[in-house]
Amino acid sequence: MLSDVTAFAPATVANVGIGFDILGHTVEALGDRVRIRRIDEPTVRINSITGVAGDLPVVPALNTAGRAVQAMHEALNLKFGFEIDIDKGIPLGSGMGGSAASAVAAVVAANALLEDPVARINLLRFAMEGEIVASGSVHVDNIAPCLFGGLTLTVGIDHPRVKSIPVPPSLRCVIVHPHMYLGTREARAVLKSDITRSDFVWQTANLAGFISGCYSNDLDMIRESFNDVIIEPQRQSLIPGFKDVKRGAMSAGALGCSISGAGPTVFAWVEFQYAEAVRGAMVAAFERHNLKSDYWISSIENYGARVVKA
Ligand code: HSE
């Protein structure tokens, strides 16, 4: 029986432009690591938080990883406890799924310590409890790809169904993180609760076109439908220079460019031969708006969270 396990969970691009709260994909370049040790006392406690942690709460009920493991502990009525060490690799408030990654890495590590580990789909709901602590809302578009890897579509909240969507192999994702903080709560608060019929039709057409383009390896279809007519227009003013960054990415050959999750990170899907040019154009555009940035070029079909040390 294992007593000490570390799991890694990757960063994620949620929404992928047109799939607000239901689509997301992994970014292998960075992620969070969570170490969990079995303790005799039937409780959940956080021992340390390191890395690009900022000011994260160490009270388990207020911490995404702590809350996710608590939810698991309660649901399974465990007679022993867990001690958690969190090593953050994903900056807070970056729009790269940091809260989801901590929650997912924590439940994957804790699961490996169980006599009877639960199925991955059941870990989703525990990680969701952690995500609620961070963002105040239930959405699975970071958690599902983080757990399952690649591009995922999640249908349903109470009984979520997760579908892995194939991605044309020539595509890469360029991720550019400007050095600023944007909270998910704040970025959700700006969204209107109603939409016009015309926007509804365009958004559903684009989402359907995008997914069918992924299944059929149709890059033109992906390019044509990579257009979020609802969320991006409402959020773009929260990210200085967004329009220029997007214009730069598209001029350099991107298939599409939008806000990663709640932002401020901006991502672009691109055929691999244009990836460097797109990255350069995006970083230069942020610089013109006095924002330095970090950047990564990632494949899209990656593994999800996994145990890295046991
Ligand atoms: N779908 C969510 C949003 C992701 O855009 O608000 C936040 O992590």
Short mmCIF file of N, CA and C in Angstrom, two decimals, residues 204-308:
data_model
loop_
_atom_site.label_atom_id
_atom_site.label_comp_id
_atom_site.label_asym_id
_atom_site.label_seq_id
_atom_site.Cartn_x
_atom_site.Cartn_y
_atom_site.Cartn_z
N THR A 204 -23.47 28.66 -31.99
CA THR A 204 -23.71 27.21 -32.12
C THR A 204 -23.15 26.73 -33.46
N ALA A 205 -23.31 27.51 -34.51
CA ALA A 205 -22.76 27.12 -35.82
C ALA A 205 -21.24 26.99 -35.71
N ASN A 206 -20.62 27.97 -35.06
CA ASN A 206 -19.15 27.94 -34.96
C ASN A 206 -18.67 26.76 -34.11
N LEU A 207 -19.36 26.50 -33.02
CA LEU A 207 -18.93 25.38 -32.17
C LEU A 207 -19.08 24.06 -32.94
N ALA A 208 -20.21 23.90 -33.61
CA ALA A 208 -20.43 22.67 -34.38
C ALA A 208 -19.40 22.56 -35.50
N GLY A 209 -19.14 23.69 -36.19
CA GLY A 209 -18.16 23.68 -37.28
C GLY A 209 -16.77 23.35 -36.77
N PHE A 210 -16.42 23.91 -35.64
CA PHE A 210 -15.09 23.68 -35.05
C PHE A 210 -14.90 22.21 -34.72
N ILE A 211 -15.90 21.63 -34.07
CA ILE A 211 -15.76 20.22 -33.65
C ILE A 211 -15.78 19.30 -34.87
N SER A 212 -16.63 19.61 -35.83
CA SER A 212 -16.63 18.76 -37.03
C SER A 212 -15.31 18.91 -37.79
N GLY A 213 -14.74 20.11 -37.79
CA GLY A 213 -13.44 20.33 -38.44
C GLY A 213 -12.34 19.53 -37.75
N CYS A 214 -12.41 19.43 -36.42
CA CYS A 214 -11.41 18.63 -35.69
C CYS A 214 -11.55 17.16 -36.05
N TYR A 215 -12.78 16.67 -36.09
CA TYR A 215 -12.99 15.25 -36.41
C TYR A 215 -12.58 14.92 -37.84
N SER A 216 -12.77 15.88 -38.76
CA SER A 216 -12.53 15.55 -40.17
C SER A 216 -11.21 16.12 -40.69
N ASN A 217 -10.37 16.64 -39.76
CA ASN A 217 -9.07 17.15 -40.16
C ASN A 217 -9.21 18.26 -41.20
N ASP A 218 -10.24 19.08 -41.04
CA ASP A 218 -10.56 20.12 -42.02
C ASP A 218 -10.10 21.48 -41.46
N LEU A 219 -8.88 21.87 -41.82
CA LEU A 219 -8.31 23.09 -41.24
C LEU A 219 -9.09 24.34 -41.66
N ASP A 220 -9.63 24.34 -42.89
CA ASP A 220 -10.42 25.51 -43.33
C ASP A 220 -11.66 25.67 -42.46
N MET A 221 -12.30 24.54 -42.16
CA MET A 221 -13.50 24.60 -41.31
C MET A 221 -13.15 25.11 -39.91
N ILE A 222 -12.01 24.64 -39.39
CA ILE A 222 -11.59 25.11 -38.06
C ILE A 222 -11.34 26.62 -38.11
N ARG A 223 -10.65 27.07 -39.15
CA ARG A 223 -10.33 28.50 -39.28
C ARG A 223 -11.60 29.34 -39.37
N GLU A 224 -12.53 28.90 -40.21
CA GLU A 224 -13.77 29.66 -40.44
C GLU A 224 -14.63 29.75 -39.18
N SER A 225 -14.60 28.69 -38.38
CA SER A 225 -15.52 28.65 -37.24
C SER A 225 -14.86 29.05 -35.92
N PHE A 226 -13.59 29.40 -35.97
CA PHE A 226 -12.84 29.75 -34.74
C PHE A 226 -13.18 31.19 -34.36
N ASN A 227 -14.42 31.43 -34.01
CA ASN A 227 -14.85 32.81 -33.79
C ASN A 227 -15.90 32.87 -32.70
N ASP A 228 -15.48 33.32 -31.53
CA ASP A 228 -16.38 33.45 -30.38
C ASP A 228 -17.09 34.79 -30.46
N VAL A 229 -18.37 34.76 -30.78
CA VAL A 229 -19.09 36.03 -30.96
C VAL A 229 -19.74 36.51 -29.66
N ILE A 230 -19.65 35.71 -28.59
CA ILE A 230 -20.36 36.07 -27.36
C ILE A 230 -19.42 36.50 -26.23
N ILE A 231 -18.48 35.64 -25.85
CA ILE A 231 -17.69 35.90 -24.64
C ILE A 231 -16.51 36.84 -24.92
N GLU A 232 -15.75 36.54 -25.97
CA GLU A 232 -14.55 37.34 -26.26
C GLU A 232 -14.85 38.84 -26.41
N PRO A 233 -15.92 39.23 -27.14
CA PRO A 233 -16.17 40.67 -27.25
C PRO A 233 -16.44 41.35 -25.90
N GLN A 234 -16.99 40.59 -24.97
CA GLN A 234 -17.29 41.19 -23.66
C GLN A 234 -16.07 41.26 -22.75
N ARG A 235 -15.10 40.37 -22.98
CA ARG A 235 -13.94 40.31 -22.07
C ARG A 235 -12.69 41.00 -22.61
N GLN A 236 -12.65 41.28 -23.91
CA GLN A 236 -11.38 41.70 -24.49
C GLN A 236 -10.82 42.98 -23.88
N SER A 237 -11.71 43.86 -23.40
CA SER A 237 -11.20 45.12 -22.83
C SER A 237 -10.48 44.90 -21.50
N LEU A 238 -10.61 43.71 -20.90
CA LEU A 238 -9.90 43.42 -19.66
C LEU A 238 -8.42 43.13 -19.91
N ILE A 239 -8.08 42.91 -21.19
CA ILE A 239 -6.70 42.53 -21.54
C ILE A 239 -6.10 43.62 -22.44
N PRO A 240 -5.19 44.45 -21.89
CA PRO A 240 -4.63 45.53 -22.70
C PRO A 240 -3.98 44.97 -23.98
N GLY A 241 -4.34 45.54 -25.12
CA GLY A 241 -3.71 45.14 -26.37
C GLY A 241 -4.29 43.89 -27.00
N PHE A 242 -5.36 43.34 -26.44
CA PHE A 242 -5.86 42.06 -26.97
C PHE A 242 -6.10 42.10 -28.48
N LYS A 243 -6.75 43.18 -28.93
CA LYS A 243 -7.09 43.24 -30.37
C LYS A 243 -5.82 43.20 -31.23
N ASP A 244 -4.77 43.90 -30.78
CA ASP A 244 -3.52 43.91 -31.54
C ASP A 244 -2.84 42.54 -31.50
N VAL A 245 -2.91 41.89 -30.34
CA VAL A 245 -2.29 40.57 -30.21
C VAL A 245 -2.99 39.60 -31.16
N LYS A 246 -4.31 39.68 -31.19
CA LYS A 246 -5.07 38.78 -32.07
C LYS A 246 -4.78 39.10 -33.54
N ARG A 247 -4.77 40.38 -33.85
CA ARG A 247 -4.49 40.78 -35.24
C ARG A 247 -3.11 40.27 -35.66
N GLY A 248 -2.13 40.41 -34.75
CA GLY A 248 -0.77 39.94 -35.04
C GLY A 248 -0.74 38.44 -35.28
N ALA A 249 -1.44 37.69 -34.43
CA ALA A 249 -1.46 36.22 -34.57
C ALA A 249 -2.09 35.82 -35.90
N MET A 250 -3.21 36.46 -36.25
CA MET A 250 -3.91 36.08 -37.47
C MET A 250 -3.09 36.45 -38.71
N SER A 251 -2.44 37.63 -38.66
CA SER A 251 -1.62 38.04 -39.82
C SER A 251 -0.42 37.11 -40.00
N ALA A 252 0.05 36.53 -38.89
CA ALA A 252 1.22 35.64 -38.98
C ALA A 252 0.84 34.21 -39.33
N GLY A 253 -0.47 33.97 -39.53
CA GLY A 253 -0.87 32.64 -40.02
C GLY A 253 -1.65 31.77 -39.08
N ALA A 254 -2.11 32.32 -37.94
CA ALA A 254 -2.88 31.48 -37.01
C ALA A 254 -4.24 31.11 -37.61
N LEU A 255 -4.73 29.95 -37.21
CA LEU A 255 -6.09 29.56 -37.62
C LEU A 255 -7.13 30.30 -36.79
N GLY A 256 -6.78 30.55 -35.54
CA GLY A 256 -7.68 31.27 -34.65
C GLY A 256 -6.91 31.72 -33.43
N CYS A 257 -7.43 32.76 -32.78
CA CYS A 257 -6.75 33.31 -31.61
C CYS A 257 -7.83 33.84 -30.68
N SER A 258 -7.71 33.54 -29.39
CA SER A 258 -8.73 34.02 -28.45
C SER A 258 -8.14 34.06 -27.04
N ILE A 259 -9.02 34.26 -26.07
CA ILE A 259 -8.60 34.36 -24.67
C ILE A 259 -8.56 32.96 -24.08
N SER A 260 -7.47 32.63 -23.39
CA SER A 260 -7.38 31.33 -22.73
C SER A 260 -8.17 31.39 -21.42
N GLY A 261 -9.20 30.57 -21.30
CA GLY A 261 -10.03 30.59 -20.10
C GLY A 261 -10.56 31.99 -19.86
N ALA A 262 -10.41 32.46 -18.62
CA ALA A 262 -10.89 33.78 -18.26
C ALA A 262 -9.85 34.87 -18.54
N GLY A 263 -8.67 34.49 -19.12
CA GLY A 263 -7.63 35.45 -19.42
C GLY A 263 -6.77 35.72 -18.20
N PRO A 264 -5.72 36.54 -18.35
CA PRO A 264 -5.35 37.35 -19.51
C PRO A 264 -4.52 36.61 -20.57
N THR A 265 -4.16 35.33 -20.32
CA THR A 265 -3.38 34.61 -21.34
C THR A 265 -4.18 34.55 -22.64
N VAL A 266 -3.47 34.71 -23.74
CA VAL A 266 -4.09 34.63 -25.07
C VAL A 266 -3.46 33.44 -25.79
N PHE A 267 -4.25 32.68 -26.50
CA PHE A 267 -3.72 31.51 -27.19
C PHE A 267 -4.09 31.57 -28.67
N ALA A 268 -3.32 30.84 -29.47
CA ALA A 268 -3.65 30.74 -30.90
C ALA A 268 -3.41 29.30 -31.34
N TRP A 269 -4.27 28.80 -32.18
CA TRP A 269 -4.04 27.50 -32.83
C TRP A 269 -3.41 27.80 -34.18
N VAL A 270 -2.41 27.00 -34.51
CA VAL A 270 -1.60 27.32 -35.68
C VAL A 270 -0.98 26.05 -36.25
N GLU A 271 -0.81 25.98 -37.57
CA GLU A 271 -0.04 24.88 -38.14
C GLU A 271 1.42 25.06 -37.69
N PHE A 272 2.08 23.91 -37.40
CA PHE A 272 3.37 23.99 -36.71
C PHE A 272 4.38 24.90 -37.39
N GLN A 273 4.34 24.98 -38.74
CA GLN A 273 5.38 25.76 -39.43
C GLN A 273 5.21 27.28 -39.21
N TYR A 274 4.04 27.70 -38.74
CA TYR A 274 3.83 29.14 -38.48
C TYR A 274 3.94 29.49 -36.98
N ALA A 275 4.17 28.48 -36.16
CA ALA A 275 4.08 28.69 -34.70
C ALA A 275 5.04 29.77 -34.21
N GLU A 276 6.29 29.73 -34.65
CA GLU A 276 7.28 30.70 -34.17
C GLU A 276 6.90 32.13 -34.59
N ALA A 277 6.43 32.26 -35.84
CA ALA A 277 6.06 33.60 -36.33
C ALA A 277 4.85 34.14 -35.54
N VAL A 278 3.90 33.27 -35.27
CA VAL A 278 2.71 33.70 -34.52
C VAL A 278 3.11 34.10 -33.10
N ARG A 279 3.96 33.28 -32.48
CA ARG A 279 4.43 33.61 -31.13
C ARG A 279 5.10 34.99 -31.12
N GLY A 280 5.99 35.21 -32.09
CA GLY A 280 6.71 36.49 -32.15
C GLY A 280 5.76 37.66 -32.30
N ALA A 281 4.76 37.51 -33.15
CA ALA A 281 3.81 38.60 -33.39
C ALA A 281 2.99 38.90 -32.13
N MET A 282 2.62 37.86 -31.41
CA MET A 282 1.79 38.06 -30.21
C MET A 282 2.59 38.73 -29.09
N VAL A 283 3.82 38.24 -28.88
CA VAL A 283 4.66 38.81 -27.83
C VAL A 283 4.97 40.28 -28.15
N ALA A 284 5.27 40.56 -29.43
CA ALA A 284 5.60 41.94 -29.83
C ALA A 284 4.39 42.86 -29.63
N ALA A 285 3.20 42.36 -29.91
CA ALA A 285 2.00 43.19 -29.74
C ALA A 285 1.78 43.52 -28.26
N PHE A 286 1.97 42.54 -27.39
CA PHE A 286 1.84 42.85 -25.95
C PHE A 286 2.89 43.88 -25.53
N GLU A 287 4.11 43.73 -26.08
CA GLU A 287 5.19 44.68 -25.72
C GLU A 287 4.81 46.10 -26.10
N ARG A 288 4.14 46.23 -27.24
CA ARG A 288 3.72 47.59 -27.67
C ARG A 288 2.72 48.18 -26.68
N HIS A 289 2.09 47.31 -25.89
CA HIS A 289 1.17 47.80 -24.85
C HIS A 289 1.82 47.70 -23.47
N ASN A 290 3.16 47.72 -23.47
CA ASN A 290 3.94 47.74 -22.23
C ASN A 290 3.72 46.51 -21.34
N LEU A 291 3.44 45.39 -21.97
CA LEU A 291 3.29 44.16 -21.20
C LEU A 291 4.34 43.14 -21.62
N LYS A 292 5.16 42.73 -20.67
CA LYS A 292 6.08 41.63 -20.94
C LYS A 292 5.29 40.33 -20.81
N SER A 293 5.77 39.28 -21.47
CA SER A 293 5.00 38.04 -21.39
C SER A 293 5.90 36.81 -21.41
N ASP A 294 5.33 35.72 -20.92
CA ASP A 294 5.95 34.40 -21.08
C ASP A 294 5.18 33.69 -22.19
N TYR A 295 5.82 32.74 -22.83
CA TYR A 295 5.13 32.08 -23.94
C TYR A 295 5.57 30.62 -24.04
N TRP A 296 4.70 29.83 -24.61
CA TRP A 296 4.98 28.41 -24.82
C TRP A 296 4.35 28.01 -26.15
N ILE A 297 4.96 27.03 -26.79
CA ILE A 297 4.34 26.41 -27.96
C ILE A 297 4.12 24.95 -27.59
N SER A 298 2.88 24.52 -27.63
CA SER A 298 2.55 23.18 -27.12
C SER A 298 1.79 22.39 -28.16
N SER A 299 2.01 21.07 -28.16
CA SER A 299 1.08 20.23 -28.91
C SER A 299 -0.24 20.24 -28.13
N ILE A 300 -1.29 19.73 -28.73
CA ILE A 300 -2.61 19.84 -28.09
C ILE A 300 -3.06 18.48 -27.54
N GLU A 301 -2.68 17.43 -28.21
CA GLU A 301 -3.08 16.09 -27.74
C GLU A 301 -2.04 15.55 -26.76
N ASN A 302 -2.11 16.00 -25.51
CA ASN A 302 -1.16 15.57 -24.49
C ASN A 302 -1.84 14.64 -23.49
N TYR A 303 -1.02 14.11 -22.60
CA TYR A 303 -1.57 13.31 -21.50
C TYR A 303 -2.21 14.23 -20.47
N GLY A 304 -3.12 13.68 -19.70
CA GLY A 304 -3.70 14.40 -18.57
C GLY A 304 -2.84 14.17 -17.32
N ALA A 305 -3.43 14.47 -16.18
CA ALA A 305 -2.70 14.36 -14.90
C ALA A 305 -2.26 12.93 -14.65
N ARG A 306 -1.11 12.80 -14.02
CA ARG A 306 -0.62 11.45 -13.71
C ARG A 306 0.30 11.45 -12.49
N VAL A 307 0.42 10.26 -11.91
CA VAL A 307 1.35 10.08 -10.79
C VAL A 307 2.76 10.12 -11.36
N VAL A 308 3.63 10.94 -10.75
CA VAL A 308 5.01 11.02 -11.24
C VAL A 308 6.00 10.45 -10.24
#
